[in-house]
Coordinates of C-alpha atoms in Angstrom, one line a residue:
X26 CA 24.8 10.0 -0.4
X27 CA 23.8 7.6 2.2
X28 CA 23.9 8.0 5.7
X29 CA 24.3 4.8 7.8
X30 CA 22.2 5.3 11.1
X31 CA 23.5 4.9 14.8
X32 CA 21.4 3.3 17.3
X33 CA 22.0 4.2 21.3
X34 CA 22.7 1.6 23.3
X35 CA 23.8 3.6 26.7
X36 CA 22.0 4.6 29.6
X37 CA 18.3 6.3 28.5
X38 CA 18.0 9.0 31.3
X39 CA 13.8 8.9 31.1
X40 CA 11.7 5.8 32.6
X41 CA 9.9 3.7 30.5
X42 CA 6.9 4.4 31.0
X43 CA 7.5 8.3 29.4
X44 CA 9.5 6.5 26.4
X45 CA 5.8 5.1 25.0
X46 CA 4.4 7.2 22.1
X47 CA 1.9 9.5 23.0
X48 CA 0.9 10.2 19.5
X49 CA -0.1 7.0 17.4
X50 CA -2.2 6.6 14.4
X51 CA -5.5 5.3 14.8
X52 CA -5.5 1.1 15.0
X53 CA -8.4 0.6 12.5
X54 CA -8.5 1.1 8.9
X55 CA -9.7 4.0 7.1
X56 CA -14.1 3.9 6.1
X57 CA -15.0 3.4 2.4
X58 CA -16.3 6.8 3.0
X59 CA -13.1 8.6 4.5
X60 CA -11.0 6.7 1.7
X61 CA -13.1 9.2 -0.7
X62 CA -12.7 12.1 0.9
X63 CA -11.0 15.2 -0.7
X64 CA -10.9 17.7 2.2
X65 CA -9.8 16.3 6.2
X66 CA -9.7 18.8 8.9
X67 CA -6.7 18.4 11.2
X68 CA -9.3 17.6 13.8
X69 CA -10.7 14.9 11.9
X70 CA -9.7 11.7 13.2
X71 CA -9.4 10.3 9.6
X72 CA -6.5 12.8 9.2
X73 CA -4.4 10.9 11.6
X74 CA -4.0 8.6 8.8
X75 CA -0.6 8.6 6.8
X76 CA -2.2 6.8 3.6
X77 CA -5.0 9.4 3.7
X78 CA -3.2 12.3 3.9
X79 CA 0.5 12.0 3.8
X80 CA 3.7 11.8 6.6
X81 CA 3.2 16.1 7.4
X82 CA -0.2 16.1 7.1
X83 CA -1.0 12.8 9.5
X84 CA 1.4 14.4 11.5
X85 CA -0.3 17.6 12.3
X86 CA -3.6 15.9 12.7
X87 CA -2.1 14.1 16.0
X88 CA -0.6 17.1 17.3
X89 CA -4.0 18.7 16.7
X90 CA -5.9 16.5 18.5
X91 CA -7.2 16.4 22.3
X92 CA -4.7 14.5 23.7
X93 CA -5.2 14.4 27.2
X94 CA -2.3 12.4 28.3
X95 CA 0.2 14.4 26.4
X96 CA 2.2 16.4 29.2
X97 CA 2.8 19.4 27.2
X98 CA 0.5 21.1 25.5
X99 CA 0.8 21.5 21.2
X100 CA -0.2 24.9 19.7
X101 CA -0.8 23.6 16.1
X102 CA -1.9 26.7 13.7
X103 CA -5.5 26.3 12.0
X104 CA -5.5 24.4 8.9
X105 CA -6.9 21.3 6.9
X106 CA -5.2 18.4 4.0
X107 CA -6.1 17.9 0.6
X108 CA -6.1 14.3 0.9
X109 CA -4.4 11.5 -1.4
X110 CA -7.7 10.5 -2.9
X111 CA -8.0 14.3 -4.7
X112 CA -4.5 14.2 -6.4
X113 CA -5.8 10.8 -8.0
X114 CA -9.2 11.9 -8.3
X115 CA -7.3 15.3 -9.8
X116 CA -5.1 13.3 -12.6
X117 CA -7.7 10.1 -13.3
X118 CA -8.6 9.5 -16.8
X119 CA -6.0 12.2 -18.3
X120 CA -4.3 9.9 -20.7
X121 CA -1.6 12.4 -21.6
X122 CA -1.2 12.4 -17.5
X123 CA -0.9 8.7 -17.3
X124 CA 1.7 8.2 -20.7
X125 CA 3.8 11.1 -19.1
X126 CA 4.3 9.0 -16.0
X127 CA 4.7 5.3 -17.5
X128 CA 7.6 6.8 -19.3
X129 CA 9.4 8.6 -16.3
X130 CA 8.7 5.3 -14.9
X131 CA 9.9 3.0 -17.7
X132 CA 13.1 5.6 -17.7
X133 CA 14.0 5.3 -14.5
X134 CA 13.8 1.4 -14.1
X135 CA 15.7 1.1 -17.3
X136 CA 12.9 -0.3 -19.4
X137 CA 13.7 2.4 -21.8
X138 CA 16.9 4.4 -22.8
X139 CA 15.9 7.9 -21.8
X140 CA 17.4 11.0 -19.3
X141 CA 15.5 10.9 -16.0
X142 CA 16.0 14.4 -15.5
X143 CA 14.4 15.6 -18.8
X144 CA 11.5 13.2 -18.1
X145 CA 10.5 14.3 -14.7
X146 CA 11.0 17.9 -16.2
X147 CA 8.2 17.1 -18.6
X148 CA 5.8 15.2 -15.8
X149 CA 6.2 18.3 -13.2
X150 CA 5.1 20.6 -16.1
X151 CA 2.4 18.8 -17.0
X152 CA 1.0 18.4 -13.4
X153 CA 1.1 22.3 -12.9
X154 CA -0.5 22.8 -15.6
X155 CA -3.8 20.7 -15.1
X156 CA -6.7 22.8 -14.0
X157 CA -7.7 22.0 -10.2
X158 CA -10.8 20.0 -10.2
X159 CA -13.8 22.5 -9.8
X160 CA -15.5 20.0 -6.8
X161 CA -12.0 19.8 -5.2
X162 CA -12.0 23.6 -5.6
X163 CA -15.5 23.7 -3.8
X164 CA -14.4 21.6 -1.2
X165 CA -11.4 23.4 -0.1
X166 CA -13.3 26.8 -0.1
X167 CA -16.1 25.1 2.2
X168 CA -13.2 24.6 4.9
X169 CA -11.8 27.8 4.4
X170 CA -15.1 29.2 5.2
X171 CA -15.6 26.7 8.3
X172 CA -12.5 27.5 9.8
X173 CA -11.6 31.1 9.4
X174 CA -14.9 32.2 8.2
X175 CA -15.2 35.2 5.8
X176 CA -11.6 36.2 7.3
X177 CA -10.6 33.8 5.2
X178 CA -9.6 36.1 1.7
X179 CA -7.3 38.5 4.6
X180 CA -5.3 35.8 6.3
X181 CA -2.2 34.1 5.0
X182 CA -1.4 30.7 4.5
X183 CA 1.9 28.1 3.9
X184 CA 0.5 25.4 1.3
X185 CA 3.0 22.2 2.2
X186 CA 3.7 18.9 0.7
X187 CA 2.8 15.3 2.0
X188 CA 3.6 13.0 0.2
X189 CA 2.7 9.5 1.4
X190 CA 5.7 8.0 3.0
X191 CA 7.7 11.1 4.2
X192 CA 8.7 11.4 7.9
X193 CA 8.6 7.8 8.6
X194 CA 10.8 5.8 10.5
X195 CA 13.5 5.4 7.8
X196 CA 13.3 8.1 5.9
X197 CA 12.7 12.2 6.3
X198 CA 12.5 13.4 2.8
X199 CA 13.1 16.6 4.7
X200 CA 13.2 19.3 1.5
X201 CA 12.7 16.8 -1.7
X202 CA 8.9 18.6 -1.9
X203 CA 8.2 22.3 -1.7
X204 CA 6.3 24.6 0.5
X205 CA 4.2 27.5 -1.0
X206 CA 4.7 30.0 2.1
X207 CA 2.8 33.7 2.2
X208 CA -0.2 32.4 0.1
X209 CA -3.3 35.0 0.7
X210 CA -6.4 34.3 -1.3
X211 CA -8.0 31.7 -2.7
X212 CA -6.2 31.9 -6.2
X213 CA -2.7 31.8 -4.7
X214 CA -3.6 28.7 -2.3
X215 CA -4.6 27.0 -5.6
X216 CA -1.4 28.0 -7.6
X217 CA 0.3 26.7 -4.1
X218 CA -1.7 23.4 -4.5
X219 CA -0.6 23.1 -8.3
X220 CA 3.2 23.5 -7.3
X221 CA 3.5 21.5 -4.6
X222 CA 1.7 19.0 -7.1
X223 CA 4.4 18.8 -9.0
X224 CA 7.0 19.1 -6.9
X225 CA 6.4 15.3 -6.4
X226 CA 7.7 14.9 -10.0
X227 CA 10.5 17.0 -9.3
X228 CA 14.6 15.4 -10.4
X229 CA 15.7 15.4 -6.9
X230 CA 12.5 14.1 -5.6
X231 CA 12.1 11.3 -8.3
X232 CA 15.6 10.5 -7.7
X233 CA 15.8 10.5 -4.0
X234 CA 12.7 7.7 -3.9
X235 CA 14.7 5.8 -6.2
X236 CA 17.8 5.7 -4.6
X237 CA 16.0 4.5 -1.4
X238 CA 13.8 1.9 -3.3
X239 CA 10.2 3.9 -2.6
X240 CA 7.6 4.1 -5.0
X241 CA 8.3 6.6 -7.9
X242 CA 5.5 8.5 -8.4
X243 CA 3.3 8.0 -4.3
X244 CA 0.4 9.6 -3.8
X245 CA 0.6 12.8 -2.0
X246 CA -1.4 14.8 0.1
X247 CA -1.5 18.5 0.6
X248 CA -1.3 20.6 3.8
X249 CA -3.4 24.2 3.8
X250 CA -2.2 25.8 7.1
X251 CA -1.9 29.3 8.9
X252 CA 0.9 31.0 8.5
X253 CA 2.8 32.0 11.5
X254 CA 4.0 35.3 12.0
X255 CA 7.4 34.3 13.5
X256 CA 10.4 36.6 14.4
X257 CA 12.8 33.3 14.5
X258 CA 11.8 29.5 13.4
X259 CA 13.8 26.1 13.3
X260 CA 13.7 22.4 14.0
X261 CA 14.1 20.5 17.2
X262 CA 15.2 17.1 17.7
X263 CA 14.2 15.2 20.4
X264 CA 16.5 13.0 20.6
X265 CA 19.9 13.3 19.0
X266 CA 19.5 12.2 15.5
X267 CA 23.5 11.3 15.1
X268 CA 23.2 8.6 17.9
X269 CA 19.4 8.0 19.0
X270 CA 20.6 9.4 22.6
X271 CA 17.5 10.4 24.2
X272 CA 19.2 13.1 26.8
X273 CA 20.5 15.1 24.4
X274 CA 17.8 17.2 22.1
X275 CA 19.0 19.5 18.9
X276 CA 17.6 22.6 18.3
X277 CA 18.8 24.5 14.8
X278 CA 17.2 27.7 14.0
X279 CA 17.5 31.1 12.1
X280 CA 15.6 34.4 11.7
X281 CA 12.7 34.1 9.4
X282 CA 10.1 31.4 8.8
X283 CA 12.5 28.6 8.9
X284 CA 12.8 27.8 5.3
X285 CA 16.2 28.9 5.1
X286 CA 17.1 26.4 8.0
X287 CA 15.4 23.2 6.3
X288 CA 16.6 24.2 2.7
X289 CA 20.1 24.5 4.1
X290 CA 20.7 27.8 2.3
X291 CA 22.1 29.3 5.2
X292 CA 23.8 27.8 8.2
X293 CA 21.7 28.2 11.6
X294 CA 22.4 28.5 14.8
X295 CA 22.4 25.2 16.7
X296 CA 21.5 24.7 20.3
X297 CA 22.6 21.1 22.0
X298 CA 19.8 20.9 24.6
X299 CA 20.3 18.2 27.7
X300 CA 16.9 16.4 29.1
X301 CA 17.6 14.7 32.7
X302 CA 15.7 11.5 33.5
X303 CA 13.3 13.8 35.3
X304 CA 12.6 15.5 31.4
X305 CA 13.8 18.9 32.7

């Protein structure tokens, strides 16, 4: 289904000057030597990049770092991206890798007769089941080490997808990929990585790139993060999403971590929030 979107043309009830982005990707391009990275810490400013590390990930890494002229401050839990660069560096040279995907690709242009359905079946089985790379593997327990330090093995972690192109300006992809929540130990964040792998070549998230004319099969980046210990979670919209109007924010949440709310297995509670011009 396609939702046409509404753009608000009344009154905006904040000055101009507060409607500039405070968060903005950085305006040069990525080193050679960040492009072959396969760990980014959020504070990394290399992290802030959506081609390096996907739409969540790039996303995180802004709201992580010191940003001084941001008026509020964001409490972003502890956590780093496997970048773009290891999920090809983690599939490159596997021929039976690289036939599996021509063919969901050739399927789902219509270069040859085929179900889509059974063929990213096939692809997201494959994916999960290629060992992790054993430097990847090194790297990732390196900044497990630097950032939580031998508390590390106790702690638990949400492993989340990022795929390049998600939570842009057109579309969300809110719930095509899948989060790994509760992961504790360094063998379940890796089964976590593998899944949310191949989540990319999921039916729903093959087809919903289609529909919308994306790249099949984008690159996709990975979010290690810190789970939170929350008694109630949800999403907030800062301005209302139905018609752009910046004095009204959205608020929907449930009990729980949240999944339930942007799964939509269970209705949430919704809050219409008003902002003045002053942003009270």
């Amino acid at each position: 289904m396609l939702v046409a979107t509404h753009f608000y043309d009344g009154n905006c009830p904040l000055e101009s000057e507060e409607s500039v982005p405070y968060l903005s990707a950085p305006t040069r391009q990525p080193s050679s030597a960040e492009l072959e990275k396969l760990v980014l810490l959020f504070e990394e400013e290399a992290c802030r990049f959506d081609s390096l590390v996907g739409g969540k990930g790039s996303s995180l890494a802004l709201l992580s770092s010191d940003l001084k002229k941001v008026p509020v401050e964001c409490k972003v839990p502890a956590g780093f991206c496997v970048t773009v660069n290891a999920w090809k560096a983690q599939l490159k040279n596997n021929e039976e890798v690289g036939a599996v995907f021509k063919h969901l690709e050739d399927v789902a242009t219509g270069v040859v007769e085929g179900k889509l359905e059974e063929s990213c079946a096939q692809a997201e089985k494959l994916v999960s089941s290629v060992p992790v790379d054993a430097l990847l593997q090194d790297c990732i327990r390196e900044a497990l080490q630097d950032i939580f330090g031998d508390d590390a093995e106790q702690r638990r972690f949400a492993v989340r997808s990022s795929a390049v192109g998600e939570d842009g300006d057109v579309l969300s992809s809110a719930g095509q990929n899948i989060t790994v929540l509760g992961c504790q130990g360094f063998d379940s964040i890796k089964k976590g990585l593998q899944k949310c792998w191949a989540s990319l070549l999921s039916y729903q998230s093959v087809e919903y790139r289609r529909q919308h004319g994306e790249p099949l099969i984008p690159g996709m980046g990975v979010v290690i993060q810190e789970m939170v210990d929350a008694e109630a979670a949800g999403v907030l919209f800062t301005v209302n999403p139905n018609d752009g109007d910046p004095g009204k924010m959205i608020l929907t949440a449930n009990y729980g971590l949240g999944e339930s709310v942007v799964s939509a297995s269970a209705d949430p509670d919704t809050f219409y929030i008003k902002r003045t011009a002053a942003g009270e």
